[in-house]
Amino acid sequence: MAKRVLVSGGAGYIGSHVTVELIGAGYEVVVADNMSNCDMTCFEGVKKITGRDDIPFYQIDCCDYEAVTRLFDEQGIDAVIHFAAFKAVGESVAEPIMYYRNNLVSFLNILEAAKNHGGCNVLFSSSATVYGEAEDLPVTEQTPRLPATSPYGNTKQMCEDILRDVVLATAGFGGAGDSDAGVAAGGQGPVKGIALRYFNPIGAHPSALIGELPRGVPNNLVPFITQTAIGKRECLSIFGNDYPTEDGTCLRDYIDIVDLAKAHVAAVSRMIDGRMKEGYEIFNVGTGRPVSVHELVTAFEKVNGLKLNYKFAPRRPGDVVAIWADTSLANEELGWKAERSVEDTLASAWAWEKYLAGK
Ligand code: WQD
């Protein structure tokens, strides 16, 4: 029987792309989303791309433990991919209580339900933000994490640690279906965990039916570029051109959203098929190639044959100069590698913006 994966936050940007790839790989997917930061556009797109009108959808808040546990009771979950979280760095500085409550409580509920339903595999969506301004580049999974500079970043670090601790604490529990005395009372079982540390996810599905839908003025670079190109924004500000890099602008590792989604399928299969080397594992998910902000803007103009209205502006507080991934561990252990070129990814981001404009 096909294994069943719960995707919390599955109607959002990354969650919708992951749902598509999981279904393509033969998994059954259950989506949970409270729709606090998205509408049904992407979930409808997922149904069109996969030709599946019957994907179970729970409009629930993962901060509601009763709702989460009911979902587990009804669906019989083999693995969870947890995306349900707030993600705006600036907002988290202004609203720390809201961020800590939402991002921590929802994850704790998922872990508790996973543990209480005979054990489960849990994939946590972490971020390269945990590395901060790293001294040695590219960063490997062994690169020390630096103190978080925002509540958002702190919730990523804390959730990684919570997952590690829960894996450790439940390691002795027998799994679901185990008949020996190792099965803990109440159907509890071991939680196994993988944290994927994403670099900068960009782009959209090649169908242009799903993509990023930022609310209000985008914080992230690529949605700001596409909205400027379509005329929704007047001018893109490139934050800082006096950094100690070749062209003076920041360096990032932009990872295509479909490539990123495929890394999730590889990680979930590794957990479900029992190929993990340890109960808790961490993988960088990036391309391994640094690209500057100015290079990205120029590549966008070139591949899409247009001129972008942009100007150089002062540095944005909190930005690191440069960060990119050493991806050898994911390449070797997950058998996964980023494949799509940055040009194709930028073309897909533009196709998605045009699709939205025509809706
Ligand atoms: C990229 C580069 C900006 C907007 C953040 C989070 C991280 C992760 C991804 C999210 C920087 C420059 C941007 C603009 C610009 N997780 N820029 N003009 O800051 O690398 O990472 O998003 O959920 O945790 O911190 O991404 O896209 O905001 O910026 O010049 O209008 O583009 O200064 O150098 P960032 P970003």
CSV table of C-alpha atoms and ligand atoms in Angstrom, one decimal:
chain,number,residue,atom,x,y,z
A,1,MET,CA,0.0,0.0,0.0
A,2,ALA,CA,1.2,3.5,-0.8
A,3,LYS,CA,2.7,5.3,2.2
A,4,ARG,CA,0.9,8.3,3.5
A,5,VAL,CA,2.7,11.6,4.0
A,6,LEU,CA,1.2,14.5,5.9
A,7,VAL,CA,2.3,17.9,4.5
A,8,SER,CA,1.5,20.6,7.0
A,9,GLY,CA,1.4,24.0,5.3
A,10,GLY,CA,0.8,22.0,2.1
A,11,ALA,CA,-1.2,24.8,0.4
A,12,GLY,CA,1.8,27.2,0.6
A,13,TYR,CA,4.7,27.9,-1.7
A,14,ILE,CA,7.1,25.1,-0.8
A,15,GLY,CA,4.3,22.7,0.4
A,16,SER,CA,2.4,22.7,-2.8
A,17,HIS,CA,5.5,21.9,-4.9
A,18,VAL,CA,6.4,19.1,-2.5
A,19,THR,CA,2.9,17.7,-2.7
A,20,VAL,CA,3.2,17.5,-6.4
A,21,GLU,CA,6.6,15.7,-6.3
A,22,LEU,CA,5.4,13.3,-3.6
A,23,ILE,CA,2.3,12.3,-5.6
A,24,GLY,CA,4.5,11.9,-8.7
A,25,ALA,CA,6.7,9.5,-6.7
A,26,GLY,CA,3.8,7.4,-5.7
A,27,TYR,CA,3.0,8.6,-2.2
A,28,GLU,CA,-0.4,9.4,-0.9
A,29,VAL,CA,-0.5,12.9,0.5
A,30,VAL,CA,-2.7,14.5,3.1
A,31,VAL,CA,-2.6,18.3,3.2
A,32,ALA,CA,-3.2,20.4,6.4
A,33,ASP,CA,-3.2,24.1,6.2
A,34,ASN,CA,-4.9,26.9,8.2
A,35,MET,CA,-4.7,29.2,5.1
A,36,SER,CA,-3.4,32.0,7.2
A,37,ASN,CA,-0.8,33.0,4.7
A,38,CYS,CA,-2.2,31.7,1.4
A,39,ASP,CA,-5.4,31.1,-0.6
A,40,MET,CA,-6.5,28.1,-2.6
A,41,THR,CA,-4.6,29.1,-5.8
A,42,CYS,CA,-1.8,26.7,-5.2
A,43,PHE,CA,-3.9,23.8,-3.9
A,44,GLU,CA,-6.1,24.1,-6.9
A,45,GLY,CA,-2.9,24.1,-9.1
A,46,VAL,CA,-1.7,21.0,-7.3
A,47,LYS,CA,-4.9,19.2,-8.2
A,48,LYS,CA,-4.6,20.3,-11.9
A,49,ILE,CA,-1.0,19.2,-12.2
A,50,THR,CA,-1.4,15.8,-10.5
A,51,GLY,CA,-4.9,15.2,-12.0
A,52,ARG,CA,-5.9,14.3,-8.4
A,53,ASP,CA,-9.1,15.8,-7.2
A,54,ASP,CA,-9.2,13.6,-4.1
A,55,ILE,CA,-6.2,14.8,-2.0
A,56,PRO,CA,-7.4,14.9,1.6
A,57,PHE,CA,-7.4,18.5,2.8
A,58,TYR,CA,-7.7,19.5,6.4
A,59,GLN,CA,-8.2,23.2,7.1
A,60,ILE,CA,-6.8,23.1,10.6
A,61,ASP,CA,-4.4,25.0,12.7
A,62,CYS,CA,-1.5,22.8,13.8
A,63,CYS,CA,-1.5,24.8,17.1
A,64,ASP,CA,-4.8,22.9,17.8
A,65,TYR,CA,-3.6,19.6,19.2
A,66,GLU,CA,-7.1,18.0,19.1
A,67,ALA,CA,-7.3,18.7,15.4
A,68,VAL,CA,-3.9,17.3,14.7
A,69,THR,CA,-4.4,14.2,16.6
A,70,ARG,CA,-7.8,13.6,14.9
A,71,LEU,CA,-6.1,13.9,11.6
A,72,PHE,CA,-3.5,11.2,12.6
A,73,ASP,CA,-6.4,9.0,13.9
A,74,GLU,CA,-8.2,9.3,10.6
A,75,GLN,CA,-5.4,9.1,8.2
A,76,GLY,CA,-2.7,6.8,9.5
A,77,ILE,CA,0.4,8.8,8.8
A,78,ASP,CA,3.8,7.3,7.8
A,79,ALA,CA,5.7,10.6,7.6
A,80,VAL,CA,5.1,14.3,8.2
A,81,ILE,CA,6.7,17.2,6.4
A,82,HIS,CA,6.2,20.2,8.5
A,83,PHE,CA,6.0,23.6,6.8
A,84,ALA,CA,3.2,25.2,8.8
A,85,ALA,CA,5.0,28.2,10.2
A,86,PHE,CA,5.3,32.0,10.0
A,87,LYS,CA,8.3,33.0,7.9
A,88,ALA,CA,8.8,36.8,7.7
A,89,VAL,CA,12.0,37.7,9.4
A,90,GLY,CA,11.1,41.4,10.0
A,91,GLU,CA,7.6,40.6,11.3
A,92,SER,CA,9.1,38.1,13.7
A,93,VAL,CA,11.2,40.9,15.3
A,94,ALA,CA,8.1,43.0,15.7
A,95,GLU,CA,5.8,40.1,16.9
A,96,PRO,CA,8.1,37.6,18.7
A,97,ILE,CA,5.3,36.2,20.9
A,98,MET,CA,3.2,35.4,17.9
A,99,TYR,CA,6.2,33.8,16.1
A,100,TYR,CA,7.4,31.7,19.1
A,101,ARG,CA,3.9,30.5,19.9
A,102,ASN,CA,2.9,29.6,16.3
A,103,ASN,CA,6.2,28.1,15.1
A,104,LEU,CA,7.0,26.2,18.3
A,105,VAL,CA,3.5,25.0,19.4
A,106,SER,CA,2.5,23.7,16.0
A,107,PHE,CA,5.7,21.7,15.7
A,108,LEU,CA,5.4,20.4,19.3
A,109,ASN,CA,1.9,19.2,18.4
A,110,ILE,CA,3.0,17.5,15.3
A,111,LEU,CA,5.8,15.7,17.3
A,112,GLU,CA,3.4,14.7,20.1
A,113,ALA,CA,0.9,13.3,17.7
A,114,ALA,CA,3.7,11.5,15.8
A,115,LYS,CA,5.0,9.9,19.0
A,116,ASN,CA,1.5,9.0,20.2
A,117,HIS,CA,0.5,7.3,17.0
A,118,GLY,CA,3.0,4.5,17.1
A,119,GLY,CA,5.9,6.6,16.0
A,120,CYS,CA,6.5,8.4,12.7
A,121,ASN,CA,9.1,10.0,10.5
A,122,VAL,CA,9.2,13.8,10.7
A,123,LEU,CA,10.9,16.1,8.2
A,124,PHE,CA,11.5,19.6,9.4
A,125,SER,CA,11.9,22.6,7.1
A,126,SER,CA,14.9,24.4,8.4
A,127,SER,CA,16.9,27.2,6.9
A,128,ALA,CA,20.4,28.3,6.1
A,129,THR,CA,19.6,31.2,8.4
A,130,VAL,CA,20.9,28.9,11.2
A,131,TYR,CA,24.4,29.5,10.0
A,132,GLY,CA,24.3,33.3,10.3
A,133,GLU,CA,27.4,35.1,8.9
A,134,ALA,CA,29.6,32.0,8.6
A,135,GLU,CA,33.3,32.5,8.4
A,136,ASP,CA,34.2,29.5,6.2
A,137,LEU,CA,32.3,29.1,2.9
A,138,PRO,CA,30.6,27.0,1.6
A,139,VAL,CA,28.9,25.8,4.8
A,140,THR,CA,28.7,22.2,5.6
A,141,GLU,CA,26.2,20.6,8.1
A,142,GLN,CA,29.1,20.7,10.6
A,143,THR,CA,29.6,24.4,10.3
A,144,PRO,CA,28.6,25.8,13.8
A,145,ARG,CA,25.3,27.5,14.0
A,146,LEU,CA,25.5,31.1,15.2
A,147,PRO,CA,23.1,32.8,17.5
A,148,ALA,CA,20.0,33.7,15.6
A,149,THR,CA,19.5,37.3,14.7
A,150,SER,CA,15.7,37.1,14.6
A,151,PRO,CA,12.9,35.3,16.4
A,152,TYR,CA,12.1,33.6,13.1
A,153,GLY,CA,15.7,32.3,12.8
A,154,ASN,CA,15.6,31.3,16.5
A,155,THR,CA,12.4,29.2,15.9
A,156,LYS,CA,14.3,27.3,13.2
A,157,GLN,CA,17.2,26.5,15.5
A,158,MET,CA,14.9,25.6,18.4
A,159,CYS,CA,12.8,23.3,16.3
A,160,GLU,CA,15.9,21.5,15.0
A,161,ASP,CA,16.9,20.9,18.6
A,162,ILE,CA,13.4,19.9,19.7
A,163,LEU,CA,13.3,17.3,16.9
A,164,ARG,CA,16.8,16.0,17.9
A,165,ASP,CA,15.7,15.7,21.5
A,166,VAL,CA,12.4,13.9,20.7
A,167,VAL,CA,14.3,11.5,18.4
A,168,LEU,CA,16.7,10.7,21.3
A,169,ALA,CA,13.9,10.4,23.9
A,170,THR,CA,11.8,8.1,21.8
A,171,ALA,CA,14.6,5.9,20.3
A,172,GLY,CA,13.9,3.1,22.7
A,173,PHE,CA,10.2,2.9,21.9
A,174,GLY,CA,9.1,0.0,19.7
A,175,GLY,CA,7.5,1.0,16.4
A,176,ALA,CA,3.9,0.6,15.4
A,177,GLY,CA,3.0,-3.0,15.0
A,178,ASP,CA,5.9,-4.2,17.2
A,179,SER,CA,4.6,-7.0,19.3
A,180,ASP,CA,7.4,-7.1,21.8
A,181,ALA,CA,7.4,-5.4,25.2
A,182,GLY,CA,9.4,-2.5,23.7
A,183,VAL,CA,6.2,-0.8,22.6
A,184,ALA,CA,5.5,2.0,25.1
A,185,ALA,CA,2.1,2.4,26.6
A,186,GLY,CA,-0.6,4.2,24.7
A,187,GLY,CA,0.7,3.2,21.2
A,188,GLN,CA,3.7,5.4,21.5
A,189,GLY,CA,6.6,4.8,19.1
A,190,PRO,CA,9.9,6.3,17.9
A,191,VAL,CA,10.1,9.5,16.1
A,192,LYS,CA,12.8,9.7,13.4
A,193,GLY,CA,13.8,13.1,12.0
A,194,ILE,CA,15.5,14.9,9.2
A,195,ALA,CA,16.0,18.6,9.1
A,196,LEU,CA,16.6,20.1,5.6
A,197,ARG,CA,18.4,23.4,5.7
A,198,TYR,CA,17.1,25.4,2.6
A,199,PHE,CA,19.2,28.1,1.1
A,200,ASN,CA,17.2,30.6,-1.1
A,201,PRO,CA,14.2,28.8,-2.7
A,202,ILE,CA,13.1,30.6,-5.9
A,203,GLY,CA,11.0,29.9,-9.1
A,204,ALA,CA,7.9,28.1,-9.9
A,205,HIS,CA,6.6,24.8,-11.3
A,206,PRO,CA,7.2,24.5,-15.1
A,207,SER,CA,3.4,24.4,-15.6
A,208,ALA,CA,3.1,27.9,-14.0
A,209,LEU,CA,0.1,26.6,-12.1
A,210,ILE,CA,1.8,26.9,-8.7
A,211,GLY,CA,4.4,29.4,-7.3
A,212,GLU,CA,5.1,31.9,-4.7
A,213,LEU,CA,2.2,34.2,-3.6
A,214,PRO,CA,3.6,36.8,-1.3
A,215,ARG,CA,1.1,38.9,0.6
A,216,GLY,CA,1.7,42.7,0.4
A,217,VAL,CA,5.1,44.0,-0.5
A,218,PRO,CA,7.5,41.1,-1.0
A,219,ASN,CA,10.5,40.8,1.3
A,220,ASN,CA,12.3,38.3,-0.9
A,221,LEU,CA,14.3,39.2,-4.0
A,222,VAL,CA,12.7,37.2,-6.8
A,223,PRO,CA,9.0,38.0,-6.1
A,224,PHE,CA,10.1,41.7,-5.9
A,225,ILE,CA,11.9,41.3,-9.3
A,226,THR,CA,8.9,39.7,-11.0
A,227,GLN,CA,6.4,42.2,-9.5
A,228,THR,CA,8.6,45.0,-10.7
A,229,ALA,CA,8.8,43.5,-14.2
A,230,ILE,CA,5.0,43.2,-14.4
A,231,GLY,CA,4.5,46.8,-13.2
A,232,LYS,CA,3.1,46.1,-9.7
A,233,ARG,CA,6.2,47.8,-8.2
A,234,GLU,CA,8.0,50.7,-9.6
A,235,CYS,CA,11.6,49.9,-8.9
A,236,LEU,CA,13.6,47.2,-7.3
A,237,SER,CA,16.2,48.3,-4.8
A,238,ILE,CA,19.3,46.3,-4.7
A,239,PHE,CA,20.3,46.5,-1.1
A,240,GLY,CA,24.0,47.3,-0.9
A,241,ASN,CA,26.7,47.4,-3.7
A,242,ASP,CA,29.6,48.0,-1.4
A,243,TYR,CA,29.9,44.5,0.0
A,244,PRO,CA,33.3,42.8,-0.2
A,245,THR,CA,32.3,40.7,-3.1
A,246,GLU,CA,33.3,40.9,-6.8
A,247,ASP,CA,30.4,43.1,-7.9
A,248,GLY,CA,29.7,44.5,-4.4
A,249,THR,CA,26.3,42.8,-4.0
A,250,CYS,CA,25.5,39.9,-1.6
A,251,LEU,CA,26.0,36.3,-2.6
A,252,ARG,CA,23.3,33.7,-2.1
A,253,ASP,CA,22.6,30.1,-3.1
A,254,TYR,CA,19.4,30.2,-5.1
A,255,ILE,CA,17.8,26.8,-5.2
A,256,ASP,CA,15.0,26.0,-7.7
A,257,ILE,CA,11.7,25.2,-6.0
A,258,VAL,CA,11.2,21.9,-7.9
A,259,ASP,CA,14.7,20.7,-7.2
A,260,LEU,CA,14.1,21.6,-3.5
A,261,ALA,CA,10.8,19.6,-3.6
A,262,LYS,CA,12.6,16.6,-5.0
A,263,ALA,CA,15.1,16.7,-2.1
A,264,HIS,CA,12.0,16.2,0.2
A,265,VAL,CA,11.0,13.1,-1.7
A,266,ALA,CA,14.5,11.8,-1.4
A,267,ALA,CA,14.6,12.5,2.3
A,268,VAL,CA,11.1,11.0,3.0
A,269,SER,CA,12.0,7.9,1.1
A,270,ARG,CA,15.2,7.5,3.1
A,271,MET,CA,13.2,7.7,6.3
A,272,ILE,CA,10.3,5.5,5.2
A,273,ASP,CA,12.5,2.9,3.6
A,274,GLY,CA,14.7,2.6,6.7
A,275,ARG,CA,17.9,3.9,5.1
A,276,MET,CA,18.8,6.5,7.8
A,277,LYS,CA,22.2,6.2,9.3
A,278,GLU,CA,21.1,8.0,12.5
A,279,GLY,CA,17.7,8.8,14.1
A,280,TYR,CA,18.2,12.5,13.4
A,281,GLU,CA,20.0,13.8,10.3
A,282,ILE,CA,20.6,17.2,8.8
A,283,PHE,CA,21.1,18.1,5.1
A,284,ASN,CA,21.9,21.3,3.3
A,285,VAL,CA,19.7,21.8,0.3
A,286,GLY,CA,21.2,24.2,-2.1
A,287,THR,CA,23.1,24.3,-5.4
A,288,GLY,CA,26.6,24.9,-4.1
A,289,ARG,CA,26.9,27.9,-6.4
A,290,PRO,CA,27.1,31.4,-5.1
A,291,VAL,CA,25.2,34.0,-7.3
A,292,SER,CA,25.2,37.7,-6.6
A,293,VAL,CA,22.1,39.8,-6.4
A,294,HIS,CA,23.2,41.8,-9.4
A,295,GLU,CA,24.0,38.7,-11.4
A,296,LEU,CA,20.6,37.3,-10.6
A,297,VAL,CA,18.9,40.5,-11.8
A,298,THR,CA,21.0,40.5,-15.0
A,299,ALA,CA,20.2,36.8,-15.6
A,300,PHE,CA,16.5,37.6,-15.1
A,301,GLU,CA,16.6,40.4,-17.7
A,302,LYS,CA,18.5,38.2,-20.2
A,303,VAL,CA,16.5,35.0,-20.0
A,304,ASN,CA,13.2,36.9,-20.2
A,305,GLY,CA,14.3,39.5,-22.7
A,306,LEU,CA,13.3,42.5,-20.7
A,307,LYS,CA,14.8,45.5,-18.8
A,308,LEU,CA,14.2,45.8,-15.1
A,309,ASN,CA,13.9,49.1,-13.4
A,310,TYR,CA,16.3,48.9,-10.5
A,311,LYS,CA,18.6,51.0,-8.4
A,312,PHE,CA,21.3,50.5,-5.8
A,313,ALA,CA,20.2,51.3,-2.3
A,314,PRO,CA,21.7,51.2,1.2
A,315,ARG,CA,22.4,47.8,2.8
A,316,ARG,CA,19.4,46.1,4.4
A,317,PRO,CA,20.0,45.6,8.1
A,318,GLY,CA,20.6,42.0,9.1
A,319,ASP,CA,21.8,40.7,5.7
A,320,VAL,CA,24.8,38.5,5.6
A,321,VAL,CA,27.4,39.2,3.0
A,322,ALA,CA,27.6,35.7,1.5
A,323,ILE,CA,26.3,32.2,2.2
A,324,TRP,CA,26.2,29.2,0.0
A,325,ALA,CA,26.1,25.4,0.6
A,326,ASP,CA,28.4,22.5,0.5
A,327,THR,CA,25.9,20.0,-0.8
A,328,SER,CA,28.1,16.9,-0.8
A,329,LEU,CA,26.2,15.2,2.0
A,330,ALA,CA,22.8,15.5,0.3
A,331,ASN,CA,24.4,14.5,-3.0
A,332,GLU,CA,25.9,11.4,-1.5
A,333,GLU,CA,23.4,10.3,1.1
A,334,LEU,CA,20.1,11.4,-0.5
A,335,GLY,CA,21.3,10.7,-4.1
A,336,TRP,CA,19.9,14.1,-4.9
A,337,LYS,CA,21.4,17.0,-6.8
A,338,ALA,CA,20.0,20.4,-7.9
A,339,GLU,CA,19.5,20.2,-11.7
A,340,ARG,CA,17.6,23.1,-13.0
A,341,SER,CA,19.7,26.1,-14.2
A,342,VAL,CA,19.2,29.5,-12.6
A,343,GLU,CA,18.0,30.8,-16.0
A,344,ASP,CA,15.2,28.2,-16.3
A,345,THR,CA,14.2,28.9,-12.7
A,346,LEU,CA,14.0,32.6,-13.4
A,347,ALA,CA,12.0,32.0,-16.6
A,348,SER,CA,9.6,29.9,-14.5
A,349,ALA,CA,9.3,32.7,-11.9
A,350,TRP,CA,8.3,35.1,-14.7
A,351,ALA,CA,5.9,32.7,-16.3
A,352,TRP,CA,4.2,32.4,-12.9
A,353,GLU,CA,3.9,36.2,-12.4
A,354,LYS,CA,2.3,36.5,-15.9
A,355,TYR,CA,-0.1,33.6,-15.1
A,356,LEU,CA,-1.1,35.5,-11.9
A,357,ALA,CA,-1.6,38.7,-13.8
A,358,GLY,CA,-3.9,36.9,-16.3
A,359,LYS,CA,-6.1,35.3,-13.7
B,1,WQD,C1,18.3,37.8,-1.0
B,1,WQD,C2,19.3,38.9,-1.4
B,1,WQD,C3,19.0,40.9,-0.1
B,1,WQD,C4,15.1,42.0,-1.7
B,1,WQD,C5,15.5,35.0,3.6
B,1,WQD,C6,15.5,34.5,5.0
B,1,WQD,C7,15.9,33.0,5.0
B,1,WQD,C8,15.1,32.2,4.0
B,1,WQD,C9,15.0,32.9,2.7
B,1,WQD,C10,12.6,32.1,4.4
B,1,WQD,C11,19.8,39.7,-0.2
B,1,WQD,C12,18.7,41.1,-1.6
B,1,WQD,C13,16.2,41.4,-1.5
B,1,WQD,C14,15.1,43.2,-2.4
B,1,WQD,C15,17.5,43.1,-2.6
B,1,WQD,N1,13.9,31.8,4.5
B,1,WQD,N2,17.4,41.9,-1.9
B,1,WQD,N3,16.3,43.7,-2.8
B,1,WQD,O1,17.5,37.4,3.1
B,1,WQD,O2,18.9,35.7,1.8
B,1,WQD,O3,16.9,35.0,3.1
B,1,WQD,O4,14.7,34.3,2.8
B,1,WQD,O5,11.6,31.8,4.7
B,1,WQD,O6,15.7,32.5,6.2
B,1,WQD,O7,16.3,35.2,5.8
B,1,WQD,O8,16.5,36.2,1.1
B,1,WQD,O9,15.3,37.0,-0.9
B,1,WQD,O10,15.2,38.4,1.2
B,1,WQD,O11,17.3,38.3,-0.1
B,1,WQD,O12,18.5,43.5,-2.9
B,1,WQD,O13,14.1,43.9,-2.6
B,1,WQD,O14,18.6,39.9,-2.2
B,1,WQD,O15,19.6,42.0,0.4
B,1,WQD,O16,21.1,40.0,-0.4
B,1,WQD,P1,17.6,36.2,2.3
B,1,WQD,P2,16.0,37.5,0.3
